[in-house]
Each structure stands twice: as structure tokens, then as C-alpha cells.
XYZ file of C-alpha atoms in Angstrom:
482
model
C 135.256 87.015 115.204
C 135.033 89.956 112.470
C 133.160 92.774 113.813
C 129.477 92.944 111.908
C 126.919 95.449 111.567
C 123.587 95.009 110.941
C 120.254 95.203 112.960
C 119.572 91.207 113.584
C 123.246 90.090 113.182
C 123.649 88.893 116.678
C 120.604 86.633 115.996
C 121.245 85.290 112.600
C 124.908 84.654 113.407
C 123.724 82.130 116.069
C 121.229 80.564 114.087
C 123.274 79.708 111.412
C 126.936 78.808 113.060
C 125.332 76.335 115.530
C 124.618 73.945 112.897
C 127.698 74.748 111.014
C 129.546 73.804 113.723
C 127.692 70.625 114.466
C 128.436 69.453 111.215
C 131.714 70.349 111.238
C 132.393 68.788 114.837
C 130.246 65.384 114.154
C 132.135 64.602 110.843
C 135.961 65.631 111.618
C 136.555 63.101 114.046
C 134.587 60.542 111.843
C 136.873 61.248 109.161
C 139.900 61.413 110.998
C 139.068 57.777 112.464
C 138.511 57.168 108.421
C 142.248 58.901 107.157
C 143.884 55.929 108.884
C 142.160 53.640 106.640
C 142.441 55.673 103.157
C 146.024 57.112 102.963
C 144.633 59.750 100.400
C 142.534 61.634 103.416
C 144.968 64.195 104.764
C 143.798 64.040 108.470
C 145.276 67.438 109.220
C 143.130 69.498 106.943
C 140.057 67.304 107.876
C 138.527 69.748 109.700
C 138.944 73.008 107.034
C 137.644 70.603 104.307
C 134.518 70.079 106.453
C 134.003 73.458 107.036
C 134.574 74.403 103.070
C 131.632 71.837 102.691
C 129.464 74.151 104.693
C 131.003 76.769 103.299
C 128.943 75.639 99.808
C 126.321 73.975 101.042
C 125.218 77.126 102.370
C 126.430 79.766 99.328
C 124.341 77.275 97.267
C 121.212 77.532 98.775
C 121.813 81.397 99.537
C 122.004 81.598 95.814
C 119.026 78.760 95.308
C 116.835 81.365 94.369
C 119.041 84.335 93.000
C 117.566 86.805 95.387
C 120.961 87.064 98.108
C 119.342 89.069 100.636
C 120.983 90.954 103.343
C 119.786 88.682 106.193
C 121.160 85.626 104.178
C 124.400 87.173 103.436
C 125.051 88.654 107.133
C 124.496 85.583 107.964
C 126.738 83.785 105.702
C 129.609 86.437 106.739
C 129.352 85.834 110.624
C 129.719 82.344 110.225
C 132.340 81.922 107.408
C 134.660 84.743 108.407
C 135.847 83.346 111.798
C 136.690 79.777 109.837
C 138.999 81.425 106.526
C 140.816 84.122 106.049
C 139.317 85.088 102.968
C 138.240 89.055 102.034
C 134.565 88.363 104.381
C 136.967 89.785 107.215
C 134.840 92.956 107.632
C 132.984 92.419 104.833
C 129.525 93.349 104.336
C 126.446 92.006 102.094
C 127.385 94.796 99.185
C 130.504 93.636 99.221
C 129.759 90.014 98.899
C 127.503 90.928 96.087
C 130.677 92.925 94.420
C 132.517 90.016 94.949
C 130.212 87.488 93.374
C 131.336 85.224 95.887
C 127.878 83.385 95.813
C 126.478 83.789 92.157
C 126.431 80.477 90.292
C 127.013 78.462 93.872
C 123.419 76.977 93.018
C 124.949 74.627 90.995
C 127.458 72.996 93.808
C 123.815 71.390 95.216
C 122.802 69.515 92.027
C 125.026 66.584 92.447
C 126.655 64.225 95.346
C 130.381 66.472 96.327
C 133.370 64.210 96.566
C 132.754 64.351 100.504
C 129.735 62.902 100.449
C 130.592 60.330 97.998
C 133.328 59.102 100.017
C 131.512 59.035 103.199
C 129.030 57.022 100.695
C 131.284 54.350 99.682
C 133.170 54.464 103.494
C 129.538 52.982 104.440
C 128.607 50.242 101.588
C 132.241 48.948 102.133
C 132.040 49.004 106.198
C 128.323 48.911 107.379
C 128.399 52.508 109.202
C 126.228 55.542 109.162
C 128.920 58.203 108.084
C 126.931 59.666 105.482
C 123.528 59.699 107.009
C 125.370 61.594 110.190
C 126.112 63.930 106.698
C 122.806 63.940 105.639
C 120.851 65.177 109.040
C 123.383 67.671 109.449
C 123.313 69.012 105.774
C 119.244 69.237 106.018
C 119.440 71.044 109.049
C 121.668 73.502 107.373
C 119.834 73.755 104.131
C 116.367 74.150 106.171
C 118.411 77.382 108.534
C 119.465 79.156 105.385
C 115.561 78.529 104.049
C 114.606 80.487 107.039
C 116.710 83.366 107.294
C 114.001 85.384 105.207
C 110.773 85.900 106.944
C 108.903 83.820 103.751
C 110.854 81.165 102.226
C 110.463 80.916 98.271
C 109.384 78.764 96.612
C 112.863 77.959 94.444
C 114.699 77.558 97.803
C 111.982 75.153 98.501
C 112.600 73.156 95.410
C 116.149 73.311 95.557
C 115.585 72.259 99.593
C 113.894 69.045 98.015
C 115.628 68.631 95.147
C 119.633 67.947 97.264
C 117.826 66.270 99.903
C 115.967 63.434 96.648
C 119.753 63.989 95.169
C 121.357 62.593 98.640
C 118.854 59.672 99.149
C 119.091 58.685 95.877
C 123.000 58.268 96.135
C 122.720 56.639 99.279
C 120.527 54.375 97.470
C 122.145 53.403 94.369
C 125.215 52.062 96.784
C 122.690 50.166 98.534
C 122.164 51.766 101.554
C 119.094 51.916 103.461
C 117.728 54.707 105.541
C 115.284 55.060 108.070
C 111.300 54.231 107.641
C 111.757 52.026 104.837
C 109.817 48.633 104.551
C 112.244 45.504 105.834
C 113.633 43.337 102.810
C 110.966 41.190 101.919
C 108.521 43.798 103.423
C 105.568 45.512 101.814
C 104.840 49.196 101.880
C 100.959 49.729 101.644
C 99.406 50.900 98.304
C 97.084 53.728 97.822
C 93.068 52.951 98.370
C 94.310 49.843 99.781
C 93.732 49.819 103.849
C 97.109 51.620 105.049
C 97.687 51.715 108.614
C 95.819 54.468 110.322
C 97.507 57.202 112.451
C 99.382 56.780 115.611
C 97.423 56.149 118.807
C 97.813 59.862 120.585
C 99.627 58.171 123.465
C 102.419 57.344 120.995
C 105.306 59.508 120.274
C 105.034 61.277 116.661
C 106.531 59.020 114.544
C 110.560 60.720 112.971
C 109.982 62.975 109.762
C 112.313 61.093 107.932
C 110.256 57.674 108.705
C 107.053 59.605 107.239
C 109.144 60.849 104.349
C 110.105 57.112 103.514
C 106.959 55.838 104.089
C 105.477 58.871 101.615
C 108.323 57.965 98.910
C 107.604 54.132 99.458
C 103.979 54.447 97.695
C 103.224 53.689 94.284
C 103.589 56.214 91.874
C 102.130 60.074 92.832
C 105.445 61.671 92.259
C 103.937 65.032 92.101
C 101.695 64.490 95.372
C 104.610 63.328 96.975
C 106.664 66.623 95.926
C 103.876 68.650 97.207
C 103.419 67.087 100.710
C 107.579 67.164 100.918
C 107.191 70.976 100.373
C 104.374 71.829 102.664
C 106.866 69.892 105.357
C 109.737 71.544 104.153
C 107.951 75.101 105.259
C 106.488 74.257 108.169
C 109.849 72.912 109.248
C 111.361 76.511 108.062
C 108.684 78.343 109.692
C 109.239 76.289 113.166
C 113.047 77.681 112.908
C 111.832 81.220 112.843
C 108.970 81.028 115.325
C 112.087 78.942 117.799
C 114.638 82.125 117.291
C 111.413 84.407 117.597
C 111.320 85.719 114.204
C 108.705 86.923 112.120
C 106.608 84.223 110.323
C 104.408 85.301 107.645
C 101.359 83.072 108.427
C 99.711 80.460 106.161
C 96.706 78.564 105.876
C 97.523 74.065 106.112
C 94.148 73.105 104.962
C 94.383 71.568 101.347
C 92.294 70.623 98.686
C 92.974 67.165 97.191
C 91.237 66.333 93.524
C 91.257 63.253 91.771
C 89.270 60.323 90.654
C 88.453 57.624 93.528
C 91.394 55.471 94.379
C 94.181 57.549 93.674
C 95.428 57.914 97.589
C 93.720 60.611 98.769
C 92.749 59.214 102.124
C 96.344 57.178 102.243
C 98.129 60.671 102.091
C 95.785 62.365 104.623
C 96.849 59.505 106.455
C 100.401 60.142 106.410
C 99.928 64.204 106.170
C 98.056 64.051 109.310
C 100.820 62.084 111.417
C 103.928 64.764 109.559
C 101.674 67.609 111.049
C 101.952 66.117 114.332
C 105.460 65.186 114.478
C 105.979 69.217 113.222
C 103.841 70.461 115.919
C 101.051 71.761 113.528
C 98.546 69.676 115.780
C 98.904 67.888 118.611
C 96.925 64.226 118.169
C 97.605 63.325 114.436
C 94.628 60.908 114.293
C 92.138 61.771 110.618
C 88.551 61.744 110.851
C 86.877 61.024 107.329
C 83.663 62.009 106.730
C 81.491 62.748 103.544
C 77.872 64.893 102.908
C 75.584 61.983 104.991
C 78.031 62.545 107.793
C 77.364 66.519 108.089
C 73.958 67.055 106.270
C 70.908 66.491 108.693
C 67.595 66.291 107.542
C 65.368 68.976 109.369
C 65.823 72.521 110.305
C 69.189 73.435 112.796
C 70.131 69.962 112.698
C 73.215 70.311 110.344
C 74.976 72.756 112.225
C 74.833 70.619 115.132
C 75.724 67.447 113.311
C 78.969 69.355 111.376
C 80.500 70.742 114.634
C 80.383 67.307 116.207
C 81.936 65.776 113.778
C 84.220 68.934 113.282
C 85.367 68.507 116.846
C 85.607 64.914 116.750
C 88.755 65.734 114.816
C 90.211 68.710 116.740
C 93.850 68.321 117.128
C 93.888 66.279 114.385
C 92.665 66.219 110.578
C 89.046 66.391 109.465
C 89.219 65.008 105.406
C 85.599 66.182 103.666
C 85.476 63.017 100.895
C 83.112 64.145 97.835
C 82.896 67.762 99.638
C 81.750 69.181 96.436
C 78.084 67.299 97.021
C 77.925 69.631 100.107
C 77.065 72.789 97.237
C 75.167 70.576 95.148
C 71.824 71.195 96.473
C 71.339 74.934 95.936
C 71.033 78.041 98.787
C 67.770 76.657 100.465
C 69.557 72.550 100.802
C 71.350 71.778 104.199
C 74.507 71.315 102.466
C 74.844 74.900 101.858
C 74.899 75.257 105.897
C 77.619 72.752 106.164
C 79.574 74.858 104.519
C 79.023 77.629 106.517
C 79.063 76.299 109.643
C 82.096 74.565 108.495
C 84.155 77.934 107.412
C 83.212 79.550 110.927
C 84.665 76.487 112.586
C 87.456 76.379 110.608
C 88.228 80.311 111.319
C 87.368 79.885 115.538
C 90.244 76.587 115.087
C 92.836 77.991 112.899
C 95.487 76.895 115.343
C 94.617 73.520 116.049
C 93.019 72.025 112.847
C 93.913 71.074 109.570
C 91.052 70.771 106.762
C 91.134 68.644 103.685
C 88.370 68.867 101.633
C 88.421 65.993 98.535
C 86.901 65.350 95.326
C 86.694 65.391 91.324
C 88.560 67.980 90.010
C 85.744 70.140 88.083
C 83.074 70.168 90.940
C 85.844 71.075 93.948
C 86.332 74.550 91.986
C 82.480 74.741 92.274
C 82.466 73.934 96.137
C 85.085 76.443 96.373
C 83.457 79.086 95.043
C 80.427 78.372 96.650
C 81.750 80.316 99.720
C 83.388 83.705 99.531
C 85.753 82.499 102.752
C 86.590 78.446 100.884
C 89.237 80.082 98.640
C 91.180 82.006 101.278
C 91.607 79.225 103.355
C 92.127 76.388 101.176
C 94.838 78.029 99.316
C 96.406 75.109 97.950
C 95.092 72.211 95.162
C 96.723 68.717 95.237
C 96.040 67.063 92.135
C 96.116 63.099 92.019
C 96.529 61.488 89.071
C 95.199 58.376 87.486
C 97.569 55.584 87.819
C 98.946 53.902 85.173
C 98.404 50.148 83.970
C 102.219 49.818 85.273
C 101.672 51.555 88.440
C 97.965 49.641 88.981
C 99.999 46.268 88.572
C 102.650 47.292 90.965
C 99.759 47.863 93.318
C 97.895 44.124 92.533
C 101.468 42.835 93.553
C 101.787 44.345 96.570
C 98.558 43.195 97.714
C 98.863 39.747 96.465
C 102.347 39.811 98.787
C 100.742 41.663 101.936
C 97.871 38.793 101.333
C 100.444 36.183 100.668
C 99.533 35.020 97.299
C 101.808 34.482 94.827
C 100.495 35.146 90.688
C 102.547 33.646 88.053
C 103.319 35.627 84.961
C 100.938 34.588 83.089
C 98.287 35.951 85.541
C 99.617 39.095 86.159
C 99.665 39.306 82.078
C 95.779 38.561 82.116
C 95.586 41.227 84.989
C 97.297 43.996 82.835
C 94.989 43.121 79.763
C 92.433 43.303 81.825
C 93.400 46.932 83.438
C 94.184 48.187 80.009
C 90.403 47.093 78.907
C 89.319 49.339 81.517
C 88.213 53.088 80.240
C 89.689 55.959 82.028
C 86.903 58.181 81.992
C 85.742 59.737 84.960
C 85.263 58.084 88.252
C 87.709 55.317 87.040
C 88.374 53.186 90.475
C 92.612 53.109 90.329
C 93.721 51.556 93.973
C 90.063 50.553 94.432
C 89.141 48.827 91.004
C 92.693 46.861 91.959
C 91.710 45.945 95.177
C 88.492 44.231 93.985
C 90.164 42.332 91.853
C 92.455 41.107 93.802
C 89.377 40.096 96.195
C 87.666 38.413 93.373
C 90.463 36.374 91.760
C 91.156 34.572 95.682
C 87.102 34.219 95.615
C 87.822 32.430 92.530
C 90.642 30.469 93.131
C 89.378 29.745 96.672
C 85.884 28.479 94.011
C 88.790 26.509 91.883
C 90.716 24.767 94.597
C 87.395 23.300 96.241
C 86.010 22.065 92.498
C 89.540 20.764 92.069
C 89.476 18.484 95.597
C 86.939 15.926 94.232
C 84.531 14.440 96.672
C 84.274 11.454 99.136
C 87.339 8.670 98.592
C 88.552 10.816 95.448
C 88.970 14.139 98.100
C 92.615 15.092 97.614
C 94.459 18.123 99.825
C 95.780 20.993 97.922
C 99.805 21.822 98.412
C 100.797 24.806 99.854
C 101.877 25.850 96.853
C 98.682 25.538 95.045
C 96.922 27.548 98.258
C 99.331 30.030 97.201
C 98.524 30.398 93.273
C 96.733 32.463 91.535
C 96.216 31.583 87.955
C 95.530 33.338 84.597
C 92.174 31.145 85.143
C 91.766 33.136 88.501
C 91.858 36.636 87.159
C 89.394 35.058 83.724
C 87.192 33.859 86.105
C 86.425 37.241 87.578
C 86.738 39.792 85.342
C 84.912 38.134 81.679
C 81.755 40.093 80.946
């Protein structure tokens, strides 16, 4: 090995090689097994051609966010130097900056390499798992580069989630699968609309990449779902460092989600709470929901009692606030106002073995936040949720009319987006919830239909399957005219 200097060298060059080497020594072999079948695959420089893919996976997310720091670089030139003979013998991070040998190398990450596509294609044509095997071992290099700096940025971040979408999605367009998805045929729950709660505590945490899936598989909330990736993303980072014994610069987890009822706040809490359980940010997973009439007693020294039982009801776990901001609503002499103190102090005694999300309209959570000096520090970060769109809302209706095993024609689900366009988005507009009623009503009122429809006495006729089934335009009328 080249001789290096530099004060954490020893460390760093360990870090990083051990999953350079894994990747190289998991996908050689696999590809040598694979140069038998495609004569263009020159088996004997398998194993270099592996290790130049490391070689850019990792110069491209050194250069993700322009920076190059001396850590990164050492790094980079204890574990490439060994592998090429290339001018890193003896080189050092100026000289690598001289060079320029990993300006631009951002770029390489924006788009499947010819490896990976073959590996793609090597799978759709022979059911095999050659280029999932390449994407766990890629992550796990992208996320040890991420956290050779003691505080990740946020570019590498984005660039982190950005090749990891860019892989899936490749995998995807081949048709390939990966794990967590819904079967074929299957439904993946909808926002507002009764997902499955958290794993029992006895269970084992549930794989990140199943929670990722299951995260991606919801309707719309592209940006929520960015968010929660990234939060992951840098706990996953910070776990490397704390592992090697690193610095980690510390960070609050508790969150403030905002949006209008329905748009899968509690659905992502959900989820949230069982990825900070399989990261190790708390050690049940389970959420506790609660609102104001949960915390706010009604006499004197009551309220502080009432908030830390709930409070430690969901210790090891997450504790989601719903409508938080009515907690400031009532001025400095209401009980709500010592919810929220009692509820900071608690928060500060269980830093380690909480997580906090406190939920509501956009406008009144900046009010609840400042109602406290300590809120702001340690709800650092805003979530927004969106409305969904008539598009998205029907996408929901559909999956609930599968899950419930209904089946709409066309011409009902065009009086259900007539309907949903009717609506007005002002504030408070339902989203997952207004769908969910309907959906509720219309088999109210076809279950109203099919009886009228039977006929009494000699003239009493059994409905088809296929009619139990239906929903009708008349169905969705019959519930939703004014």
C-alpha cells in the first residue's frame, strides 16, 4: 500500500476500502459466471473494471458537493492507490486537487453506467438479483463517502438520493421489482386512509429498503417523501461515524409537519416512526397520537400530570401532537400554555430516546412555535404537505375501492372526479379524508340500491357477484348531490 500521511488516515482508509472491496469481491465472480454467457465481457479484466466503478462512484460523490476535503480525499487515495497505478502513488489531497482528478466526477452519478445497465438487463433476461447485489453495495459506498466529514451537506445528501431514485428507477423501467413493494395485484395503503400501524415491539425492525418502498408506494407527496429519504439518509451517515467513533455533530429528529387534514401526516409518522427504529434512533417504533383534549386538564396541576403520561406512553417510540397549535391558543393563564412547557422539559430530559412531531395548519404551527422560546430549537425542521390533486385524490378512491373490493366503472369514477373538482380548496379541505367518506357513502348507497333493486316476496331476486361488486355513477350521485 502507498505510504500516507495524515492524522486519521489509518481510520478513514478502513472505513472506506471495506466496502470497496465488498463490492468489488461480490460482483467479480458474478460477472465472471456472466462473461461465459456474453462473449463481449472480457472475464480477465472483470475485476479492474469493478474496481474503476468504485473508483467513480466514489470521485462522484467526493465531488457531489464541490467542497473535496482532506478527509474525503485521504480517503479516496488509501483506497484507490493500492488498486491502479495511477500518479495517487504517494499522492496527497493538494495534489489530487492539482490534478483535478475529481472535479466534474459529479456528473458520472446522474445516469445508470454501462455496468449497471448490463447487470440490469443480465436480470430482466434471467430472473437474478445481479444488480440489486450492485445496488446495496453502491449505497453503502455512497452513504461512507457522505460520512467522511463530521456534518454531511446537504448537496451530498441530494446527490445521495438523487443515484439511489436514478438506480430504482432503472431497475424499474426493465421491470424489476425490489424489496417492500406491494405483490401484483396488491394495494399499497393511501394517506388518511387506515395504514397499518407500527410493528409490534417484539418484531424485528422492519429492512430500510422495505420502509423506503412502502414510503415511495404512497400517493403523491413527492416532496414529503424526499424529506423523510433525507432525514434517513443522515441518520444512516451519522450511525457510520458514531460505529468508527467519529465525531457527530448532533441534531435534533423531532419535526414539524403542516398541512390541511388528510394529506398523510399521521400515515408518514407511521412509517417515520418504524425507519427510526430500524436506524436505532429509538428502540420500540410504535406512534402515540394525541391532540389538545389528550394533554389539557381542566383544574390546577392537572395538565402536567396528564402530558407526561401521555408523553411517556410513547417513550421509545414517537409522540405525534395533531392540531398542536390549539395548545397556544388559549393565552398565558389557559392550561395549554403548560402543555407546552411541560412538554419542552420532557422533550429536553428524553432527547435520546424520543422523537416529537408536532402537526397542524401551516399559519398557526409558526404561532405554536413561537409561543416557546425552546419550540424552535428543537423542532428545527418543517415538513410541508400538500393538497392533493383531483388526479392524485382519484388514485386514492381506487385504491380503496380495490383494498374494499369494489370495482367502479368509468363512468363512476368520472362522476367522482366532477365531484372532487366541485370541491373548494380552501382551508381545512379534507384530501385522503373527504375521499374516504365518499367512498363509505357511495357502498351505503349502492348497498341502499341493491336492496330497492331485489323486489319483495315471490318477485325477490339475488344480486350477481358482479353487481355486489359495482359501484355506479348512480352510487357516487346518490351521495354527494346537495
Amino acid at each position: 500500500m502507498a505510504h500516507v500521511e495524515g492524522p486519521a488516515a489509518g481510520v478513514i482508509d478502513h472505513a472506506l476500502s471495506a466496502p470497496v472491496d465488498a463490492f468489488v469481491s461480490d460482483l467479480t465472480p458474478a460477472l465472471q459466471q456472466l462473461s461465459s454467457q456474453v462473449p463481449s465481457i472480457r472475464a480477465e479484466q472483470l475485476s479492474t473494471d469493478v474496481a474503476l466503478e468504485a473508483y467513480n462512484l466514489v470521485a462522484g460523490f467526493i465531488d457531489a458537493d464541490g467542497l473535496h476535503t482532506d478527509e474525503e480525499l485521504w480517503a479516496f487515495i488509501t483506497t484507490f492507490a493500492p488498486r491502479f497505478d495511477t500518479q495517487l502513488e504517494r499522492a496527497t489531497p493538494g495534489d489530487v486537487r492539482k490534478a483535478r482528478l475529481v472535479v466534474g466526477r459529479k456528473e458520472w452519478l446522474q445516469g445508470p453506467s454501462a455496468l449497471f445497465d448490463l447487470l440490469v438487463q443480465a436480470d430482466r433476461l434471467a430472473p437474478g438479483d445481479l444488480s440489486w447485489r450492485y445496488y446495496e453495495g453502491a449505497m453503502r459506498i455512497a452513504h461512507i463517502v457522505c460520512s467522511l466529514d463530521e456534518h454531511p451537506s446537504t448537496s451530498e445528501l441530494d446527490a445521495l438520493e438523487d443515484f439511489r431514485t436514478m438506480l430504482l428507477r432503472t431497475r424499474e423501467l426493465a421491470g424489476l421489482g425490489r424489496p417492500g413493494e406491494a405483490p401484483a395485484g396488491g394495494t399499497v395503503p393511501a394517506p388518511g386512509t387506515g395504514a397499518p400501524a407500527a410493528a409490534a415491539p417484539q418484531d424485528p425492525p422492519r429492512p430500510i429498503e422495505e420502509l423506503l418502498a412502502e414510503l415511495d408506494g404512497l400517493v403523491g407527496l413527492a416532496g414529503v417523501k424526499r424529506e423523510v429519504k433525507l432525514v434517513a439518509a443522515l441518520i444512516q451517515v451519522q450511525n457510520m461515524r458514531q460505529e468508527r467513533k467519529l465525531p457527530v455533530v448532533e441534531s435534533s429528529r423531532h419535526l414539524i409537519f403542516t398541512g390541511n387534514p388528510g394529506t398523510g401526516k399521521t400515515t408518514v409518522a407511521r412509517l417515520l416512526a418504524q425507519i427510526y427504529r430500524t436506524l436505532g434512533v429509538v428502540e420500540k417504533g410504535h406512534l402515540v397520537e394525541t391532540d389538545r383534549s389528550g394533554l389539557v386538564a381542566g383544574y390546577v396541576g392537572q395538565t402536567a400530570t396528564q402530558v407526561k403520561r401521555v408523553f411517556e406512553s410513547a417513550i421509545e417510540g414517537v409522540l405525534l401532537v395533531d392540531e398542536a397549535y390549539a395548545l397556544a391558543r388559549g393565552g398565558e393563564r389557559d392550561f395549554g400554555m403548560e402543555a407546552i412547557d411541560t412538554l419542552v422539559k420532557l422533550v429536553e430530559d428524553h432527547r435520546d430516546d424520543i422523537v416529537v412531531i408536532c402537526a397542524g395548519y401551516p399559519e398557526e404551527m409558526g404561532t405554536f412555535v413561537d409561543s416557546n422560546p425552546g419550540l424552535r430549537s428543537r423542532f428545527p425542521k418543517t415538513i410541508e404537505f400538500p393538497d392533493y390533486s383531483t388526479d392524485e385524490l382519484l388514485q386514492i378512491f381506487e385504491s380503496q375501492t380495490k383494498k374494499g373490493g369494489y370495482e367502479p366503472n368509468k363512468a363512476a369514477l368520472a362522476a367522482v372526479r366532477r365531484w372532487l373538482d366541485a370541491q373548494p380548496r380552501d382551508k381545512g379541505f379534507g384530501n385522503g379524508r373527504l375521499v374516504r367518506n365518499l367512498f363509505e357513502a357511495a357502498i351505503a348507497a349502492q348497498a341502499h340500491r341493491i336492496v330497492s333493486d331485489q323486489g319483495t316476496g315471490a318477485k325477490k331476486k339475488r344480486p350477481t357477484d358482479e353487481e355486489l361488486v359495482a359501484l355506479t355513477p348512480a352510487d357516487i350521485e346518490a351521495c354527494t348531490a346537495s
